[in-house]
PDB file of C-alpha atoms in Angstrom:
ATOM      1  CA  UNK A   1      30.472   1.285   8.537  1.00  0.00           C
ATOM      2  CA  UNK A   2      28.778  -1.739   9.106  1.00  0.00           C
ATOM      3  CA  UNK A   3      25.711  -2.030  11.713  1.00  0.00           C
ATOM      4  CA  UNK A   4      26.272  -4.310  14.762  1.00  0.00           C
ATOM      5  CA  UNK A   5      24.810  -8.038  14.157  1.00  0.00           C
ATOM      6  CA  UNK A   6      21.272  -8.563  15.384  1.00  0.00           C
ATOM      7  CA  UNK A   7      21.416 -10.125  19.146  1.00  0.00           C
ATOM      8  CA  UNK A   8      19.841 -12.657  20.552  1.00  0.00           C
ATOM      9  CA  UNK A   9      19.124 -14.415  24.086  1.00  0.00           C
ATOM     10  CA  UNK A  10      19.027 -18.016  23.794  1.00  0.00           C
ATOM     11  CA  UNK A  11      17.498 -19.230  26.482  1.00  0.00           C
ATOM     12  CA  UNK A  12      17.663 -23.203  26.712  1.00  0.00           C
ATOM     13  CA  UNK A  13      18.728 -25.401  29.721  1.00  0.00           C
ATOM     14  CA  UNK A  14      19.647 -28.460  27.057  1.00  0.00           C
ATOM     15  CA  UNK A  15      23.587 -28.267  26.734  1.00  0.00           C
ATOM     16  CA  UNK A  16      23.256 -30.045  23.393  1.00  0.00           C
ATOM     17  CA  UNK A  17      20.505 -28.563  21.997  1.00  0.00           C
ATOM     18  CA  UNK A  18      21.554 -25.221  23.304  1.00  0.00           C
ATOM     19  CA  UNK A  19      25.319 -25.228  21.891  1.00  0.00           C
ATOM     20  CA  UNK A  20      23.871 -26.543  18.176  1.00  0.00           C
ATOM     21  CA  UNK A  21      21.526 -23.403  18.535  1.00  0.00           C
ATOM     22  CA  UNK A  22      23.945 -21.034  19.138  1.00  0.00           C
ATOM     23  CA  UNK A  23      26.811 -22.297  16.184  1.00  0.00           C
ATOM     24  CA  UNK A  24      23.937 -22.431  13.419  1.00  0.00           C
ATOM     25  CA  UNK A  25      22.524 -18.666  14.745  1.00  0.00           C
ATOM     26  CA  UNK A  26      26.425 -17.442  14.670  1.00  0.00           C
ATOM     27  CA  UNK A  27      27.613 -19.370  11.569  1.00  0.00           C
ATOM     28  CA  UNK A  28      24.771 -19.991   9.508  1.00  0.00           C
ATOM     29  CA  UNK A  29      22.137 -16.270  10.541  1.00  0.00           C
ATOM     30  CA  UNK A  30      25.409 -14.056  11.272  1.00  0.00           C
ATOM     31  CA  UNK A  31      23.453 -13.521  14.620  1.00  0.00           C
ATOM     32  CA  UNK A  32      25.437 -12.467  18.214  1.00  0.00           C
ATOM     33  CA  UNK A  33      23.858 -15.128  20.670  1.00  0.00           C
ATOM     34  CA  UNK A  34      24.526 -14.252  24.555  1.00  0.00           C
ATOM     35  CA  UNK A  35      23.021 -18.267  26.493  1.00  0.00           C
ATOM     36  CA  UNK A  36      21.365 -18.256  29.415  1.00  0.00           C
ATOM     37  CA  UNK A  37      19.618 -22.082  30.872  1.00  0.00           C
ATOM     38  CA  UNK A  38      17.170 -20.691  33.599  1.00  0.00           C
ATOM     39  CA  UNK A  39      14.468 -18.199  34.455  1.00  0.00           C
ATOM     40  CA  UNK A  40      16.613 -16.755  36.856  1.00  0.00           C
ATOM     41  CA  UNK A  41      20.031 -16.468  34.162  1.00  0.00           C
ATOM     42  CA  UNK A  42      17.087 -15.028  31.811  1.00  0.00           C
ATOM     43  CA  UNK A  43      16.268 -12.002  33.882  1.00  0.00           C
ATOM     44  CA  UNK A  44      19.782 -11.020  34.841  1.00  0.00           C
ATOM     45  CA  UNK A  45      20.360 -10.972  30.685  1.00  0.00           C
ATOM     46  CA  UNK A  46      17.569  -8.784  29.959  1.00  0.00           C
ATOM     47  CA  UNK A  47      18.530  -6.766  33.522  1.00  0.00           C
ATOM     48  CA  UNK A  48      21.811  -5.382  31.952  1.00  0.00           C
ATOM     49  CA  UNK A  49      21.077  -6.275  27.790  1.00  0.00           C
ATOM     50  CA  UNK A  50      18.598  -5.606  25.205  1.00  0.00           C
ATOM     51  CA  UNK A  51      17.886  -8.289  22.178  1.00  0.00           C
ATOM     52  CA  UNK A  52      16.376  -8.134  18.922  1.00  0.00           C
ATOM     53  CA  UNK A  53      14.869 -11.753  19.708  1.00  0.00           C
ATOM     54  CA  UNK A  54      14.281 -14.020  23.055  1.00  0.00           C
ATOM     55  CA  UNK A  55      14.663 -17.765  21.994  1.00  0.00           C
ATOM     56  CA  UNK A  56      12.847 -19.428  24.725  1.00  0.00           C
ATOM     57  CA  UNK A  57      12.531 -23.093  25.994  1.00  0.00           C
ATOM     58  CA  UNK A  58       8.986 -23.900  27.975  1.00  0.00           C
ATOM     59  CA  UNK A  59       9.977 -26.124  29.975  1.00  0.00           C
ATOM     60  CA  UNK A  60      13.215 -24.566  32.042  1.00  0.00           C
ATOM     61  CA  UNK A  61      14.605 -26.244  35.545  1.00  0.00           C
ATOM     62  CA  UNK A  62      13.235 -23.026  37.841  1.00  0.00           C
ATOM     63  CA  UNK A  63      10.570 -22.223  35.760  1.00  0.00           C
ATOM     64  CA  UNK A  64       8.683 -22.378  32.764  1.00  0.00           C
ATOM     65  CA  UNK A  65       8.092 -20.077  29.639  1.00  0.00           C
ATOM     66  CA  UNK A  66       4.765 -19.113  29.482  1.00  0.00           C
ATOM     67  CA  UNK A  67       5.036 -17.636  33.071  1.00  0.00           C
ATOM     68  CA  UNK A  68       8.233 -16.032  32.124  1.00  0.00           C
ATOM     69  CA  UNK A  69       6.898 -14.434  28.329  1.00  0.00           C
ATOM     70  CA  UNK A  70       3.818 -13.486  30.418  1.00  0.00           C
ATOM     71  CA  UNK A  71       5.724 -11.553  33.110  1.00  0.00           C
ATOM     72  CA  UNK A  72       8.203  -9.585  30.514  1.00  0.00           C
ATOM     73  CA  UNK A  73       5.216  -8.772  28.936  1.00  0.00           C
ATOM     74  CA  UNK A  74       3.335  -7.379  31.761  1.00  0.00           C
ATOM     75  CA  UNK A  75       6.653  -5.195  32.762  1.00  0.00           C
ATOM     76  CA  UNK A  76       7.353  -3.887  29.459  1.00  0.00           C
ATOM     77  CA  UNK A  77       9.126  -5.832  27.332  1.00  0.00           C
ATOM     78  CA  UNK A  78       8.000  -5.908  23.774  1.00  0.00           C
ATOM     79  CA  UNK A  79      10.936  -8.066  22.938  1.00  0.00           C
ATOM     80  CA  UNK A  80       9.924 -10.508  19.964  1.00  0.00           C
ATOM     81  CA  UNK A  81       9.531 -14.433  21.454  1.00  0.00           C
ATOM     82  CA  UNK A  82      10.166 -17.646  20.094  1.00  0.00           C
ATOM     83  CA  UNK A  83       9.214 -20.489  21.952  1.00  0.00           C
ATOM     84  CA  UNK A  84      10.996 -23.624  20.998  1.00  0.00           C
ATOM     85  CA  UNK A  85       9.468 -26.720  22.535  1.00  0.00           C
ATOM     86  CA  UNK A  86       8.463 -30.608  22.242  1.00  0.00           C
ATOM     87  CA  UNK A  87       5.176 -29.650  23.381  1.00  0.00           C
ATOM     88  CA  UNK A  88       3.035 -28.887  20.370  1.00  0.00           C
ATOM     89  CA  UNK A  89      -0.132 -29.985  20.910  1.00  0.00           C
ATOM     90  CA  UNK A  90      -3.103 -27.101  20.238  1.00  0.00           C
ATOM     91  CA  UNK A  91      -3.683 -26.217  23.576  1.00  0.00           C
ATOM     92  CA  UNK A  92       0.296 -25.327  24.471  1.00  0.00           C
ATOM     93  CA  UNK A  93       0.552 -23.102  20.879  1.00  0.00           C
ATOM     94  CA  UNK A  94      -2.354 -21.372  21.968  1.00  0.00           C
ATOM     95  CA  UNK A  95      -0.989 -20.853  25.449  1.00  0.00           C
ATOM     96  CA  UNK A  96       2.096 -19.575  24.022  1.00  0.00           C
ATOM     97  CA  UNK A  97       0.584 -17.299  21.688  1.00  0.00           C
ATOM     98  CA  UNK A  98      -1.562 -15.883  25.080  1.00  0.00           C
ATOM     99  CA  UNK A  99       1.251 -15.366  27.245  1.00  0.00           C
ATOM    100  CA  UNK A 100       2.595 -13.343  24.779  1.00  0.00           C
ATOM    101  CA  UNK A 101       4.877 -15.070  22.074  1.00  0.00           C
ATOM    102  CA  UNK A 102       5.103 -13.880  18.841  1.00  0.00           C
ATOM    103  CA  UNK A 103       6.491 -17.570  17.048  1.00  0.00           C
ATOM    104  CA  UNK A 104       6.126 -20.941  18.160  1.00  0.00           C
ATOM    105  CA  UNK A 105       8.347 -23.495  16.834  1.00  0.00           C
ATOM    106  CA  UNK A 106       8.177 -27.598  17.470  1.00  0.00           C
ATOM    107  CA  UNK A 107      11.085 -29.355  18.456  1.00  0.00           C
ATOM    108  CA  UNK A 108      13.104 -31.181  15.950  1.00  0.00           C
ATOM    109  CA  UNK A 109      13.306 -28.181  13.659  1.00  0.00           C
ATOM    110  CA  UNK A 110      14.514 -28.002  10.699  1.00  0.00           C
ATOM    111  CA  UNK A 111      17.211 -25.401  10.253  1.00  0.00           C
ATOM    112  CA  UNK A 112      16.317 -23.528   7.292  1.00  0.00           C
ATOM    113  CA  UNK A 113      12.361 -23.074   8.889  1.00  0.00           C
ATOM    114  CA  UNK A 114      14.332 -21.657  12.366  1.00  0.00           C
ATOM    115  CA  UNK A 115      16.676 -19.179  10.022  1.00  0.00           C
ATOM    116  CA  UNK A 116      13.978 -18.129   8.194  1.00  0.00           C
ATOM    117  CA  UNK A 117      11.257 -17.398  11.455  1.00  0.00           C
ATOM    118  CA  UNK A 118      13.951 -15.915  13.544  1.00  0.00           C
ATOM    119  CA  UNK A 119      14.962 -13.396  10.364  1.00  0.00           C
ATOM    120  CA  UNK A 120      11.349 -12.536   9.787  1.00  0.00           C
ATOM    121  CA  UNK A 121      10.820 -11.461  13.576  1.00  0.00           C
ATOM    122  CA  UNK A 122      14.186  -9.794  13.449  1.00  0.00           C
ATOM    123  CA  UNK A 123      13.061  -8.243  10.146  1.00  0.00           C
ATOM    124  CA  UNK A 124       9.664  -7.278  12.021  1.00  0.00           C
ATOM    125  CA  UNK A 125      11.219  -5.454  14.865  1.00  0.00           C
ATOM    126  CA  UNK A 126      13.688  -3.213  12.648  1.00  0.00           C
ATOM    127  CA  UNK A 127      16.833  -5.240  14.106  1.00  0.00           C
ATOM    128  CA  UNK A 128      16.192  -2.096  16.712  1.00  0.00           C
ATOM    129  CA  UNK A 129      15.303  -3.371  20.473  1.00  0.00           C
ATOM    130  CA  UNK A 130      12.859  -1.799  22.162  1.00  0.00           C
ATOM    131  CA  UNK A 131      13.454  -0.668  25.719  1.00  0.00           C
ATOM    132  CA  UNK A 132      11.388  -0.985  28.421  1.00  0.00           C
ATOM    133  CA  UNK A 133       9.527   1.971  29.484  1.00  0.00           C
ATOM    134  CA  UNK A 134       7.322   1.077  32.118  1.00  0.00           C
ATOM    135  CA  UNK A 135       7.982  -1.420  35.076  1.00  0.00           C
ATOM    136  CA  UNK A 136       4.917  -1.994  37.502  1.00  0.00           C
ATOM    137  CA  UNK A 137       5.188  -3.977  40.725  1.00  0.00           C
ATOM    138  CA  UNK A 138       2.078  -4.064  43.698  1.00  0.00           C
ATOM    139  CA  UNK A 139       0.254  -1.205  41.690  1.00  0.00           C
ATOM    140  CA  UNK A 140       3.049   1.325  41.783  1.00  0.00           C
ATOM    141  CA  UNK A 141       4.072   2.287  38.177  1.00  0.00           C
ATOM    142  CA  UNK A 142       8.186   3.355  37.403  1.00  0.00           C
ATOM    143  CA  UNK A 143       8.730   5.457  34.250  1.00  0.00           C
ATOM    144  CA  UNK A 144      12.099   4.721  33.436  1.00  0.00           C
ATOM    145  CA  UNK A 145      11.963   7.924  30.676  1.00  0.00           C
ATOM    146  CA  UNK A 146      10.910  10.107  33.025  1.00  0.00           C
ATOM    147  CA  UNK A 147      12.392   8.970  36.011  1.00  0.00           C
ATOM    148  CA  UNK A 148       8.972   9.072  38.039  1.00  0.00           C
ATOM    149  CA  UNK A 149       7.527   6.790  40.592  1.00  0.00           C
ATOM    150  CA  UNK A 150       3.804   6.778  41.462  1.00  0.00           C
ATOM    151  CA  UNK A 151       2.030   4.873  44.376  1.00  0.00           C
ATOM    152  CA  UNK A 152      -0.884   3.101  43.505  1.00  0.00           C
ATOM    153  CA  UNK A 153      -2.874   6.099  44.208  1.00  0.00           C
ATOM    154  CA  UNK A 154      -1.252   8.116  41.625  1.00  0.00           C
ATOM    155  CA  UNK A 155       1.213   9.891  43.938  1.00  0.00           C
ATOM    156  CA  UNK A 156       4.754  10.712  43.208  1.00  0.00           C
ATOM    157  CA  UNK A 157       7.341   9.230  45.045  1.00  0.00           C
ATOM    158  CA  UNK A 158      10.516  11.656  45.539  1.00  0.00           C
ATOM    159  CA  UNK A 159      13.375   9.472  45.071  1.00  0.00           C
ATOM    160  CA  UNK A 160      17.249  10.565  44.466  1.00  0.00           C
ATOM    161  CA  UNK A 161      18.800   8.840  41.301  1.00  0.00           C
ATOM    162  CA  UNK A 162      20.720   6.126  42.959  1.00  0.00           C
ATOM    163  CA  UNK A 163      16.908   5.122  45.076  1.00  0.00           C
ATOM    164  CA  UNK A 164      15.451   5.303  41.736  1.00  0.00           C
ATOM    165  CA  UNK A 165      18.767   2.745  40.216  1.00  0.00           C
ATOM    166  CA  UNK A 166      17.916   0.598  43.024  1.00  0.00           C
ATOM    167  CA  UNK A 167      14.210   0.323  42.660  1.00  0.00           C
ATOM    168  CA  UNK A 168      14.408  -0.715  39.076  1.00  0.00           C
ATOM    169  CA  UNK A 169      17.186  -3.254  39.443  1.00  0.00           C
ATOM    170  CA  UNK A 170      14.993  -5.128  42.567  1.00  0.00           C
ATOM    171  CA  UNK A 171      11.536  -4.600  40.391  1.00  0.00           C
ATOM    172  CA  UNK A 172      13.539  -6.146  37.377  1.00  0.00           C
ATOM    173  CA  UNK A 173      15.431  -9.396  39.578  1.00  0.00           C
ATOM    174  CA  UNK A 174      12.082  -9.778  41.793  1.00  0.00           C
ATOM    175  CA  UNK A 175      12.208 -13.004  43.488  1.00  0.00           C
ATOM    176  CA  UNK A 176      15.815 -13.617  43.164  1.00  0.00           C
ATOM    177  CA  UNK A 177      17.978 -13.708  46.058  1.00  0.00           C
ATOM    178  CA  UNK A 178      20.234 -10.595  45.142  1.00  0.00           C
ATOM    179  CA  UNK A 179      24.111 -10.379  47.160  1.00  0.00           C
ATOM    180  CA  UNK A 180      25.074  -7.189  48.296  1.00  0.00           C
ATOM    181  CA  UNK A 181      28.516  -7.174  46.244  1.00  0.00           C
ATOM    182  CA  UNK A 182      25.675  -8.124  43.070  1.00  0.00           C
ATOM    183  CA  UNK A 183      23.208  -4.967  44.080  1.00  0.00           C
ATOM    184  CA  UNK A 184      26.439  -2.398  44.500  1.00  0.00           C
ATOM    185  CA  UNK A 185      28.028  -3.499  40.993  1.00  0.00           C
ATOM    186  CA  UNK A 186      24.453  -2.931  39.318  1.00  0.00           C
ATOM    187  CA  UNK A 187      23.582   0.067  40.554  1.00  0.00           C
ATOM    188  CA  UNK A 188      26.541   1.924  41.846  1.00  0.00           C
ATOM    189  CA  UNK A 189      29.145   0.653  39.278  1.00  0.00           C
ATOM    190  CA  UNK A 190      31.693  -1.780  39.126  1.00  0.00           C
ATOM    191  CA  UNK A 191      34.328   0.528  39.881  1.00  0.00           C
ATOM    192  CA  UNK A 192      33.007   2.541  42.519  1.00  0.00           C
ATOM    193  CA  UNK A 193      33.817   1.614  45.796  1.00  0.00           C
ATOM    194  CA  UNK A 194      31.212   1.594  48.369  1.00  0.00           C
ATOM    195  CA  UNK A 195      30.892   0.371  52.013  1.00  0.00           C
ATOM    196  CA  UNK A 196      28.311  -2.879  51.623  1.00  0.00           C
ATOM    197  CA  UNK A 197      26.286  -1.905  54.446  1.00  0.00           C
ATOM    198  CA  UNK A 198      25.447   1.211  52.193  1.00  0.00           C
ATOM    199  CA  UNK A 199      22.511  -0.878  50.291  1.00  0.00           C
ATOM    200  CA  UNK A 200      21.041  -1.844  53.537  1.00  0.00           C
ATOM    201  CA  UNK A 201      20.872   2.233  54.149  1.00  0.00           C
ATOM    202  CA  UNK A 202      19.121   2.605  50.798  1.00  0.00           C
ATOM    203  CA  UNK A 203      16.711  -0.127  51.182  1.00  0.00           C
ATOM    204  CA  UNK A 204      15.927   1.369  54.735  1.00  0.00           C
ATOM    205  CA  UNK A 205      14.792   4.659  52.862  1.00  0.00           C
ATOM    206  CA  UNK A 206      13.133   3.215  49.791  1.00  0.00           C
ATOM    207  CA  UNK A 207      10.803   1.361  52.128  1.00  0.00           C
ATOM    208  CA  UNK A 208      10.196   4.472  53.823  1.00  0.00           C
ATOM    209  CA  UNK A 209       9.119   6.351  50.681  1.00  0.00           C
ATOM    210  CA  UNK A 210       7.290   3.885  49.071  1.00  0.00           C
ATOM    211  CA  UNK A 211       5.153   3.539  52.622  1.00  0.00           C
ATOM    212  CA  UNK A 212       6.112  -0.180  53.281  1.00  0.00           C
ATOM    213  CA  UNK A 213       4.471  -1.624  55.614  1.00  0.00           C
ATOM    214  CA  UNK A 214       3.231  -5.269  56.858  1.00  0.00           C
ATOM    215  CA  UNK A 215      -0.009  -5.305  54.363  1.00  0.00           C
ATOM    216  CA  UNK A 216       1.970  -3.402  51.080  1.00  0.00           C
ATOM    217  CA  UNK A 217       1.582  -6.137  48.465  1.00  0.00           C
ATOM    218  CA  UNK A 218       5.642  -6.218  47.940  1.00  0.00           C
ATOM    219  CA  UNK A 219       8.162  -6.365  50.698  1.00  0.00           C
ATOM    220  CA  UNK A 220      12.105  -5.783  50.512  1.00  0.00           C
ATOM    221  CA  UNK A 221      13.973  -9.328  52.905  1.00  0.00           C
ATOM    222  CA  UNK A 222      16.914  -9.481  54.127  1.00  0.00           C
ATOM    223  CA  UNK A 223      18.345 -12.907  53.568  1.00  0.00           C
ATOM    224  CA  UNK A 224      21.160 -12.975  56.465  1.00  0.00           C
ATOM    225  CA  UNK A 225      24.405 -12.805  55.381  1.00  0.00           C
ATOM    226  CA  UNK A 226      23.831 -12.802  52.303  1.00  0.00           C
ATOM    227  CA  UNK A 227      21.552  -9.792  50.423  1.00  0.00           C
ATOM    228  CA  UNK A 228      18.017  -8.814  49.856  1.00  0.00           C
ATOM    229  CA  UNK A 229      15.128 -10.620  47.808  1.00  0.00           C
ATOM    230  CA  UNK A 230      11.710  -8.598  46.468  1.00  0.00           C
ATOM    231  CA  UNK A 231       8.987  -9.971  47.011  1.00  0.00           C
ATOM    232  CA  UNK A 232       6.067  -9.146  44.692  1.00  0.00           C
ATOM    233  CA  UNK A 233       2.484 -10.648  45.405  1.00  0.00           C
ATOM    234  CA  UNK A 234       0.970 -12.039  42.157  1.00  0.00           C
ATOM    235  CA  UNK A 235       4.178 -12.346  40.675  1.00  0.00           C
TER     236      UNK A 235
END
């Protein structure tokens, strides 16, 4: 039996560039290629997906690369990243390398040298993705193996498994406005029907637990009529 094809997120706001990627990583490197053209698009990928390789653009329409390497990197993620950018001057490979990158490729490329990179850092990682363990947010620490929250402190937080869901998905999307009908899908399942109002329950008693209050470096708004947003200072 054969092993699934290596995948990879492409993430590249250029139509152009970004539909010539994807047919020479399918047709040519035998690679499965899910797309995604913002920061935002990014995050909701790696939310729900894991990838043997993150093809990233620096310069992106809600954010750049760097920042967004740098933040994966600081949650968790050991992903392998190649940037792919016009900006190739010293000082931006070095800042790519810093935030986190493992590859750093100019833009035009030439095919065969993008086959050959994106197979050695496939190569690298085993083809196997490696999941995140750890996410951190305002000095609390999540250990997704284990299930455990702790407060910056060190203290356990007692959450039920659906809190727990919850937490991780917000920690994960931080700063993205999140709908209700979005938040219910991730975390209580697509075919599960649930009252909408139920999330605003949950997010009542996570904010309890964790000991939110006006100072906490990380707040849970409402955005009327719509969902919830995290907020994470520093992030």
């Amino acid at each position: 039996m054969n092993s699934p094809a290596p995948t990879i997120l492409l993430v590249e706001d250029d139509l152009n560039l970004r539909l010539a990627l994807r047919d020479n990583l399918e047709n040519q490197g035998g690679y499965g290629v899910e797309e995604a053209t913002t920061v935002a698009e990014a995050r909701a990928h790696l939310a729900r997906s894991t990838f043997q390789l993150i093809l990233l653009d620096v310069m992106l329409p809600d954010g750049d690369g760097y920042t967004l390497c740098r933040t994966l990197r600081q949650e968790g993620v050991t992903t392998p990243v190649l940037m792919l950018t016009a900006r190739t001057l010293e000082d931006d490979v070095v800042r790519g390398f810093e935030a986190g990158a493992q590859d750093y490729l100019g833009k035009p490329y030439r095919l065969r040298e993008l086959l050959a990179r994106v197979g050695a850092l496939v190569r690298r990682g085993g083809g196997v993705p490696v999941p995140v363990q750890v996410l951190r947010f305002a000095g609390y620490r999540m250990d997704l193996d284990r299930r455990k929250v702790e407060t910056p402190e060190g203290k356990t937080v007692e959450l039920t498994r659906t809190e727990f869901d919850l937490l991780a998905f917000f920690v994960r999307e931080r700063e993205r406005v999140l709908r209700r009908d979005e938040i219910l899908d991730a975390v209580w399942g697509r075919d599960v029907v649930v009252d909408p109002h139920t999330v605003d329950n949950f997010v009542s008693s996570l904010k309890r637990k964790l000991g939110w209050n006006s100072a906490s470096r990380f707040a849970l708004q409402t955005v009327r009529g719509v969902g919830y947003r995290m907020e994470i200072e520093g992030a």
